[in-house]
PDB file of C-alpha atoms in Angstrom:
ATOM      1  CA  UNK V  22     128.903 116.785  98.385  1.00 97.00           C
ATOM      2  CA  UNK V  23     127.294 114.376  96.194  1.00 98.00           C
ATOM      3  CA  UNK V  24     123.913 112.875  96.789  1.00 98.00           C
ATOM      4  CA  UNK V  25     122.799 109.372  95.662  1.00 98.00           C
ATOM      5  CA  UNK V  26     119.205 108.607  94.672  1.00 97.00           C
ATOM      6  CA  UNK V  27     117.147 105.175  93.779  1.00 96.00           C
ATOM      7  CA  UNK V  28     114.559 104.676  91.405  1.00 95.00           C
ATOM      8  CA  UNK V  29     112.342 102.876  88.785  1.00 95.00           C
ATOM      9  CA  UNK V  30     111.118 105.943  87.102  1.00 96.00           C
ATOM     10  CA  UNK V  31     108.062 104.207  85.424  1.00 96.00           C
ATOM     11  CA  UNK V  32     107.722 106.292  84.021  1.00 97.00           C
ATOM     12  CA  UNK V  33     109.618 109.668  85.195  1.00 97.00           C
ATOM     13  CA  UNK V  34     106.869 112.340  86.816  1.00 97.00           C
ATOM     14  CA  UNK V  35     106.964 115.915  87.925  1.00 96.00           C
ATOM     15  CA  UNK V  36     107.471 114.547  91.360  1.00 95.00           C
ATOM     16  CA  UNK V  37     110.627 112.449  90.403  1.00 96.00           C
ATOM     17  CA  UNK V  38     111.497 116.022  88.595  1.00 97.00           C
ATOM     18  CA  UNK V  39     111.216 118.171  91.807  1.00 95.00           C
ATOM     19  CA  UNK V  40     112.963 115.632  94.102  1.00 95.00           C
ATOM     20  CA  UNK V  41     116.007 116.163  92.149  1.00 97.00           C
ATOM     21  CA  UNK V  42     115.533 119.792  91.784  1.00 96.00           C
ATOM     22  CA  UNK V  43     115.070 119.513  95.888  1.00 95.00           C
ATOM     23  CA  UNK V  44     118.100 117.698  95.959  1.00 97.00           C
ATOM     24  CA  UNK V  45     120.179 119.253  93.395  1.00 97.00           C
ATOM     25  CA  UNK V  46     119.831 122.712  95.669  1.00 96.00           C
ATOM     26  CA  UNK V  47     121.566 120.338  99.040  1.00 96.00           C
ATOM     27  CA  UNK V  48     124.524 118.968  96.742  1.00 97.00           C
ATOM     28  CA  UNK V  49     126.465 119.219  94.015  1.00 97.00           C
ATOM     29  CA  UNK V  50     125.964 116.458  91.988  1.00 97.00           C
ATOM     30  CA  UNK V  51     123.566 113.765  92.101  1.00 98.00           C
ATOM     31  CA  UNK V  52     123.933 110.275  90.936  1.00 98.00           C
ATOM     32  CA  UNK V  53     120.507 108.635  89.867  1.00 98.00           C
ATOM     33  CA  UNK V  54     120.467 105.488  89.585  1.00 98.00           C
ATOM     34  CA  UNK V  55     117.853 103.636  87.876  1.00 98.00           C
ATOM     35  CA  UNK V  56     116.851 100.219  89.268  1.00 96.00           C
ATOM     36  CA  UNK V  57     115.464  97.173  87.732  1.00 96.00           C
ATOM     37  CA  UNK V  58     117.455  98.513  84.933  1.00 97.00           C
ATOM     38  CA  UNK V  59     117.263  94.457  83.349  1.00 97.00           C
ATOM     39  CA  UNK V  60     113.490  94.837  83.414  1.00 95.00           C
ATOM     40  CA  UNK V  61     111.130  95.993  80.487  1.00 96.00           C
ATOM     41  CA  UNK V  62     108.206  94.956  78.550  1.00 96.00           C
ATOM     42  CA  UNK V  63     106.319  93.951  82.246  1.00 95.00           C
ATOM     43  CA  UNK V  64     103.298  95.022  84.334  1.00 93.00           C
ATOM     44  CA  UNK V  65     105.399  96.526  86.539  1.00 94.00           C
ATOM     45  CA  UNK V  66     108.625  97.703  84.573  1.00 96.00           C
ATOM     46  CA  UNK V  67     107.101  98.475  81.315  1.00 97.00           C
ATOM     47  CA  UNK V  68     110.004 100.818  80.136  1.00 97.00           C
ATOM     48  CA  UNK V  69     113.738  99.719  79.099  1.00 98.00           C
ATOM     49  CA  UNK V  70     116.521 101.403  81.372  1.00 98.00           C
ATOM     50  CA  UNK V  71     117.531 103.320  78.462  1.00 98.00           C
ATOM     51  CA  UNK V  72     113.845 105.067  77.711  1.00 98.00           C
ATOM     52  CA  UNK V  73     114.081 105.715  81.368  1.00 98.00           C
ATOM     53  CA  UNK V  74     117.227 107.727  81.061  1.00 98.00           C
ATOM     54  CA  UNK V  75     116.228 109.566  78.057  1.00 98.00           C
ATOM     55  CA  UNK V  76     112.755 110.203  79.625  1.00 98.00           C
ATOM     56  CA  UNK V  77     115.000 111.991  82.848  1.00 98.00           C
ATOM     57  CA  UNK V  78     117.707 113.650  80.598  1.00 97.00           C
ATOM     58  CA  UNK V  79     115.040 115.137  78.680  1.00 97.00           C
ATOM     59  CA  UNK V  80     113.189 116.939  81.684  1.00 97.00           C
ATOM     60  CA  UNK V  81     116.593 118.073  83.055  1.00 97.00           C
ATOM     61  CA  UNK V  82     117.700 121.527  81.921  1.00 96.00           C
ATOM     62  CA  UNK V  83     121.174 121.559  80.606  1.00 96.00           C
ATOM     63  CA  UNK V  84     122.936 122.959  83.933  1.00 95.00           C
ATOM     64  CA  UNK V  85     120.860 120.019  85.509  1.00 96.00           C
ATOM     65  CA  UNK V  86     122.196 117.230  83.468  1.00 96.00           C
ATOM     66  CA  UNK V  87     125.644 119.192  83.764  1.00 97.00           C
ATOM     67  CA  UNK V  88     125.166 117.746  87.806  1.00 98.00           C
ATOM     68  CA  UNK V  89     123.467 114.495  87.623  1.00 98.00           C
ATOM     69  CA  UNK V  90     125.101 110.999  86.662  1.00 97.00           C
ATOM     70  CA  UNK V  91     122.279 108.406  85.748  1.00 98.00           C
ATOM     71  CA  UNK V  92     123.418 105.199  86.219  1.00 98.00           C
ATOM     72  CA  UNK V  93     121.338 101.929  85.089  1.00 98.00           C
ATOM     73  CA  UNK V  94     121.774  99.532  87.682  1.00 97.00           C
ATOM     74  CA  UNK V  95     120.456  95.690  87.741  1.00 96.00           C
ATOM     75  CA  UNK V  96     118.712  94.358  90.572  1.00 95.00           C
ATOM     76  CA  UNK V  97     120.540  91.447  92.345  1.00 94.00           C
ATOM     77  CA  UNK V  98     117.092  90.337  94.607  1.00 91.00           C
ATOM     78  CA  UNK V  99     119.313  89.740  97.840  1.00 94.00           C
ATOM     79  CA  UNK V 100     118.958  92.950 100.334  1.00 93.00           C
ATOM     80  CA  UNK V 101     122.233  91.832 102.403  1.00 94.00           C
ATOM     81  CA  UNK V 102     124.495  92.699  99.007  1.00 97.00           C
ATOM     82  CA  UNK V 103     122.279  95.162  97.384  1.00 96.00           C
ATOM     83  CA  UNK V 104     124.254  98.260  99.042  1.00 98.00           C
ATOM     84  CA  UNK V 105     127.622  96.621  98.056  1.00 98.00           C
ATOM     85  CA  UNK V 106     126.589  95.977  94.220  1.00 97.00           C
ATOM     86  CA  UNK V 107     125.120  99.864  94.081  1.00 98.00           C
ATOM     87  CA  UNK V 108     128.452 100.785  95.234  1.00 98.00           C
ATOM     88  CA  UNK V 109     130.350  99.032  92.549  1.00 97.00           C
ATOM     89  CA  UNK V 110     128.116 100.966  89.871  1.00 97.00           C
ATOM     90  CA  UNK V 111     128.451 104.292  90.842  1.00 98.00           C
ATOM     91  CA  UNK V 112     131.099 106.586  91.437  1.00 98.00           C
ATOM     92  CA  UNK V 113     131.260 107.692  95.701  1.00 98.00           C
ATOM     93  CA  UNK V 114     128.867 109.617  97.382  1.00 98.00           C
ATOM     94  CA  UNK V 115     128.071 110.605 100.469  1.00 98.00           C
ATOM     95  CA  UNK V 116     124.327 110.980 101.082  1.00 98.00           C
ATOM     96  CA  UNK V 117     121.227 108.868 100.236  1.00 98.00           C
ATOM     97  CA  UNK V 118     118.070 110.691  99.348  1.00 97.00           C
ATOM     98  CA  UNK V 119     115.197 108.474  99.590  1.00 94.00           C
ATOM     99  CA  UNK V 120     111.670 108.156 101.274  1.00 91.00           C
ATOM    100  CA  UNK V 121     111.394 104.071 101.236  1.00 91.00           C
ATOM    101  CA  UNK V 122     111.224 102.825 104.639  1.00 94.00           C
ATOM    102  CA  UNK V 123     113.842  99.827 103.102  1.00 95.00           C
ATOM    103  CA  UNK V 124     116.147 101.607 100.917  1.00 95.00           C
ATOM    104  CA  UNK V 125     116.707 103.975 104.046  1.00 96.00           C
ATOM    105  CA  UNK V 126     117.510 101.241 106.293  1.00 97.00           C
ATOM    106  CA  UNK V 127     119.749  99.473 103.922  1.00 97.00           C
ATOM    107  CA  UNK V 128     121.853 102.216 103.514  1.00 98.00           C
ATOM    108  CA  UNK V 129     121.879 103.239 107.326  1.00 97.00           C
ATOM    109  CA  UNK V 130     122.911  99.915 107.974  1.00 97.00           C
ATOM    110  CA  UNK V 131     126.070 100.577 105.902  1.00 97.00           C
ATOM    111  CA  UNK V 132     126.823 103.730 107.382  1.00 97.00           C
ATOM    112  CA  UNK V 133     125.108 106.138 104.997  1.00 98.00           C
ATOM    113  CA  UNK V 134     123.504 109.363 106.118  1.00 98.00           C
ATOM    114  CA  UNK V 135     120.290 109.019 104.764  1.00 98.00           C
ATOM    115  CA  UNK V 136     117.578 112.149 104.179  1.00 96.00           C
ATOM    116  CA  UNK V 137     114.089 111.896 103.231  1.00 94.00           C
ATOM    117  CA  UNK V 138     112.924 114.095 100.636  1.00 91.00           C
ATOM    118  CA  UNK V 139     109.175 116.253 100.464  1.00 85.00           C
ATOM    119  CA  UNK V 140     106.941 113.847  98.992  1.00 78.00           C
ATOM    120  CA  UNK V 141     105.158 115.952  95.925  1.00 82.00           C
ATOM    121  CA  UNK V 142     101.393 114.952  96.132  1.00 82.00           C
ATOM    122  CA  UNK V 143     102.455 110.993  96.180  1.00 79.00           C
ATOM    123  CA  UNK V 144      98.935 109.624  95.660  1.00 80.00           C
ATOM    124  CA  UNK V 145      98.785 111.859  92.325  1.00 83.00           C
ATOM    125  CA  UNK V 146     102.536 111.854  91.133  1.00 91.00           C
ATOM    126  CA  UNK V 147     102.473 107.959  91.607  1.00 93.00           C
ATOM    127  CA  UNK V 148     103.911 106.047  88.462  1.00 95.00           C
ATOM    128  CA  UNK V 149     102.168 103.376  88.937  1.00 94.00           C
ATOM    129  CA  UNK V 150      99.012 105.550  89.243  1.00 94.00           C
ATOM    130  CA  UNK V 151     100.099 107.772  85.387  1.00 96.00           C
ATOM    131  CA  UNK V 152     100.068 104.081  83.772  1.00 97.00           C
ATOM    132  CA  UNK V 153      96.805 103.139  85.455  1.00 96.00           C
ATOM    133  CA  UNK V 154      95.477 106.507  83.573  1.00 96.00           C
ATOM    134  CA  UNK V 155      97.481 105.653  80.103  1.00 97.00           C
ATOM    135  CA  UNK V 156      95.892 102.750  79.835  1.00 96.00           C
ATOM    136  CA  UNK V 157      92.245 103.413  80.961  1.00 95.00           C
ATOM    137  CA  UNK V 158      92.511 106.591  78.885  1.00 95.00           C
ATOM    138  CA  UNK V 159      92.257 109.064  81.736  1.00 96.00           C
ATOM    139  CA  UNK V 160      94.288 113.015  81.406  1.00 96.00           C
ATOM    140  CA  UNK V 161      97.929 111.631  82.650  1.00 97.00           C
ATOM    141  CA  UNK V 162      99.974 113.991  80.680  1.00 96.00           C
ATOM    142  CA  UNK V 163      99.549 117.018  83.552  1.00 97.00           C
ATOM    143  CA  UNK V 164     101.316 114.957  85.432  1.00 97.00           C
ATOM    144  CA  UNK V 165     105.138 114.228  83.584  1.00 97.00           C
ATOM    145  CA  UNK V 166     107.133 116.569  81.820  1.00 97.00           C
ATOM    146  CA  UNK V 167     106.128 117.288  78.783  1.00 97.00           C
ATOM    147  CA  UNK V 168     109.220 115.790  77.011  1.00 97.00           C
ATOM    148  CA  UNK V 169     107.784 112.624  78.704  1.00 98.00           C
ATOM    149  CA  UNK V 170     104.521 113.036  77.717  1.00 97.00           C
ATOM    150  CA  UNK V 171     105.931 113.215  74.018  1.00 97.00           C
ATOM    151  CA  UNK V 172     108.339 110.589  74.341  1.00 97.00           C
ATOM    152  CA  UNK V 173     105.653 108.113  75.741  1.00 98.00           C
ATOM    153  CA  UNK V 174     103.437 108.706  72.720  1.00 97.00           C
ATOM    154  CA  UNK V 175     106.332 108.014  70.112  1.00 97.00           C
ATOM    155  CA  UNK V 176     106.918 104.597  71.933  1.00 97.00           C
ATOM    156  CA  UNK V 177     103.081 103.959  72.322  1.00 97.00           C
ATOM    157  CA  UNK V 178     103.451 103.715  75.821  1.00 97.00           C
ATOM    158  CA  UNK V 179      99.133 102.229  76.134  1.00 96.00           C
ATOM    159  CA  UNK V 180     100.260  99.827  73.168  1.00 96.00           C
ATOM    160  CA  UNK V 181     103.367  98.931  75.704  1.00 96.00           C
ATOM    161  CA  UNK V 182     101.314  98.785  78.819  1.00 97.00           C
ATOM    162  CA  UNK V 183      98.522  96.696  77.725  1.00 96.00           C
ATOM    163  CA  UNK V 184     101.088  93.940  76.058  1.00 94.00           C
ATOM    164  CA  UNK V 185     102.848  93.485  79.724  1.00 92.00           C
ATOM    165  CA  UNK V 186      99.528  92.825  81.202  1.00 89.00           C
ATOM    166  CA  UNK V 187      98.164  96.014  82.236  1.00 86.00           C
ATOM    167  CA  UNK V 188      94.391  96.258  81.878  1.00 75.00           C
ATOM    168  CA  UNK V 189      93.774  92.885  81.757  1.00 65.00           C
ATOM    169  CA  UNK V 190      94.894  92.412  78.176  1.00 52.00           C
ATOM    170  CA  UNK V 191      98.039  91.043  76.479  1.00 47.00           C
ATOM    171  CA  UNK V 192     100.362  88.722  78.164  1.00 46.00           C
ATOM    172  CA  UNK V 193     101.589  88.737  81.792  1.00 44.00           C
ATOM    173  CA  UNK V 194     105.174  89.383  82.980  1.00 44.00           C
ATOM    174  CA  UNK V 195     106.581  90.219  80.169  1.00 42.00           C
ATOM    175  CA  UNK V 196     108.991  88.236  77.520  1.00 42.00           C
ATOM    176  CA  UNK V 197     111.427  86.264  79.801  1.00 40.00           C
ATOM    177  CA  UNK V 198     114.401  84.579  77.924  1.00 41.00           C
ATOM    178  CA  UNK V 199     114.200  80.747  79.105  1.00 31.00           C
TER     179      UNK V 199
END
């Protein structure tokens, strides 16, 4: 059985990191795919798709990343086609792991089974929360793998953040081609 799961992974956590452990013990192989993948340099997308992926292929052991397909996937903005363009990315499965209340219903809707996962201490393992504590200097590096926590500092992931807006500073939204 393969499994499908959604996300930004801004960046990847230790909860991202047990969900697919969690899920990688119900299937047997997982694709990942990683939305938003056309969005970097922003408040709220601050990493390129491809960091992303190196930031969860270098948390997975290699027997993991033996089992999981990470797929990069664009966002289309239009929830009655979003199922149907995830589809044409990624190669069949046949469950949707997921905890958001829209991403569920979506795929229900289509005719998915849909599970929810354990949430791992969501108000700590929060991405949005580990770039909150990047920027303002707070201890953030408990709380990704430690691959991340390397790979973030080689890309000067506070640099990054406070450029796309983040702590008031730099500009906001990002570079957008016009």
């Amino acid at each position: 059985m393969r499994g499908l799961m959604v996300g930004r992974f801004q960046p990847f956590h230790l909860g991202h990191l047990a969900v697919i452990r969690e899920v990688l013990g119900k299937c047997d192989d997982l694709v990942i795919v990683i939305g938003s993948a056309e969005e970097s340099h922003t408040e709220k997308n601050p990493f390129t798709a491809g960091e992303r992926y190196q930031m969860i292929t270098l948390s997975l052991t290699a027997e993991e990343r033996a089992r999981v397909h990470i797929i990069p996937v664009r966002d289309v903005n239009r929830y009655s086609v979003w199922v149907n363009h995830i589809e044409s990315y990624v190669p069949p499965f046949d469950i949707v792991f997921s905890n958001s209340d829209l991403t569920r219903s979506l795929f229900r809707h289509a005719g998915y089974e849909v599970s929810r996962t354990k949430a791992y201490n969501p108000k700590t393992y929060s991405a949005t929360e580990i770039r909150r504590r990047i920027v303002s200097g707070r201890k953030w590096r408990h709380l990704v793998p430690k691959e991340v926590g390397a790979m973030l500092d080689g890309i000067d992931a506070r640099r990054r953040l406070l450029d796309s807006g983040m702590g008031g500073g730099g500009k906001r939204g990002g570079c957008r081609a016009r």
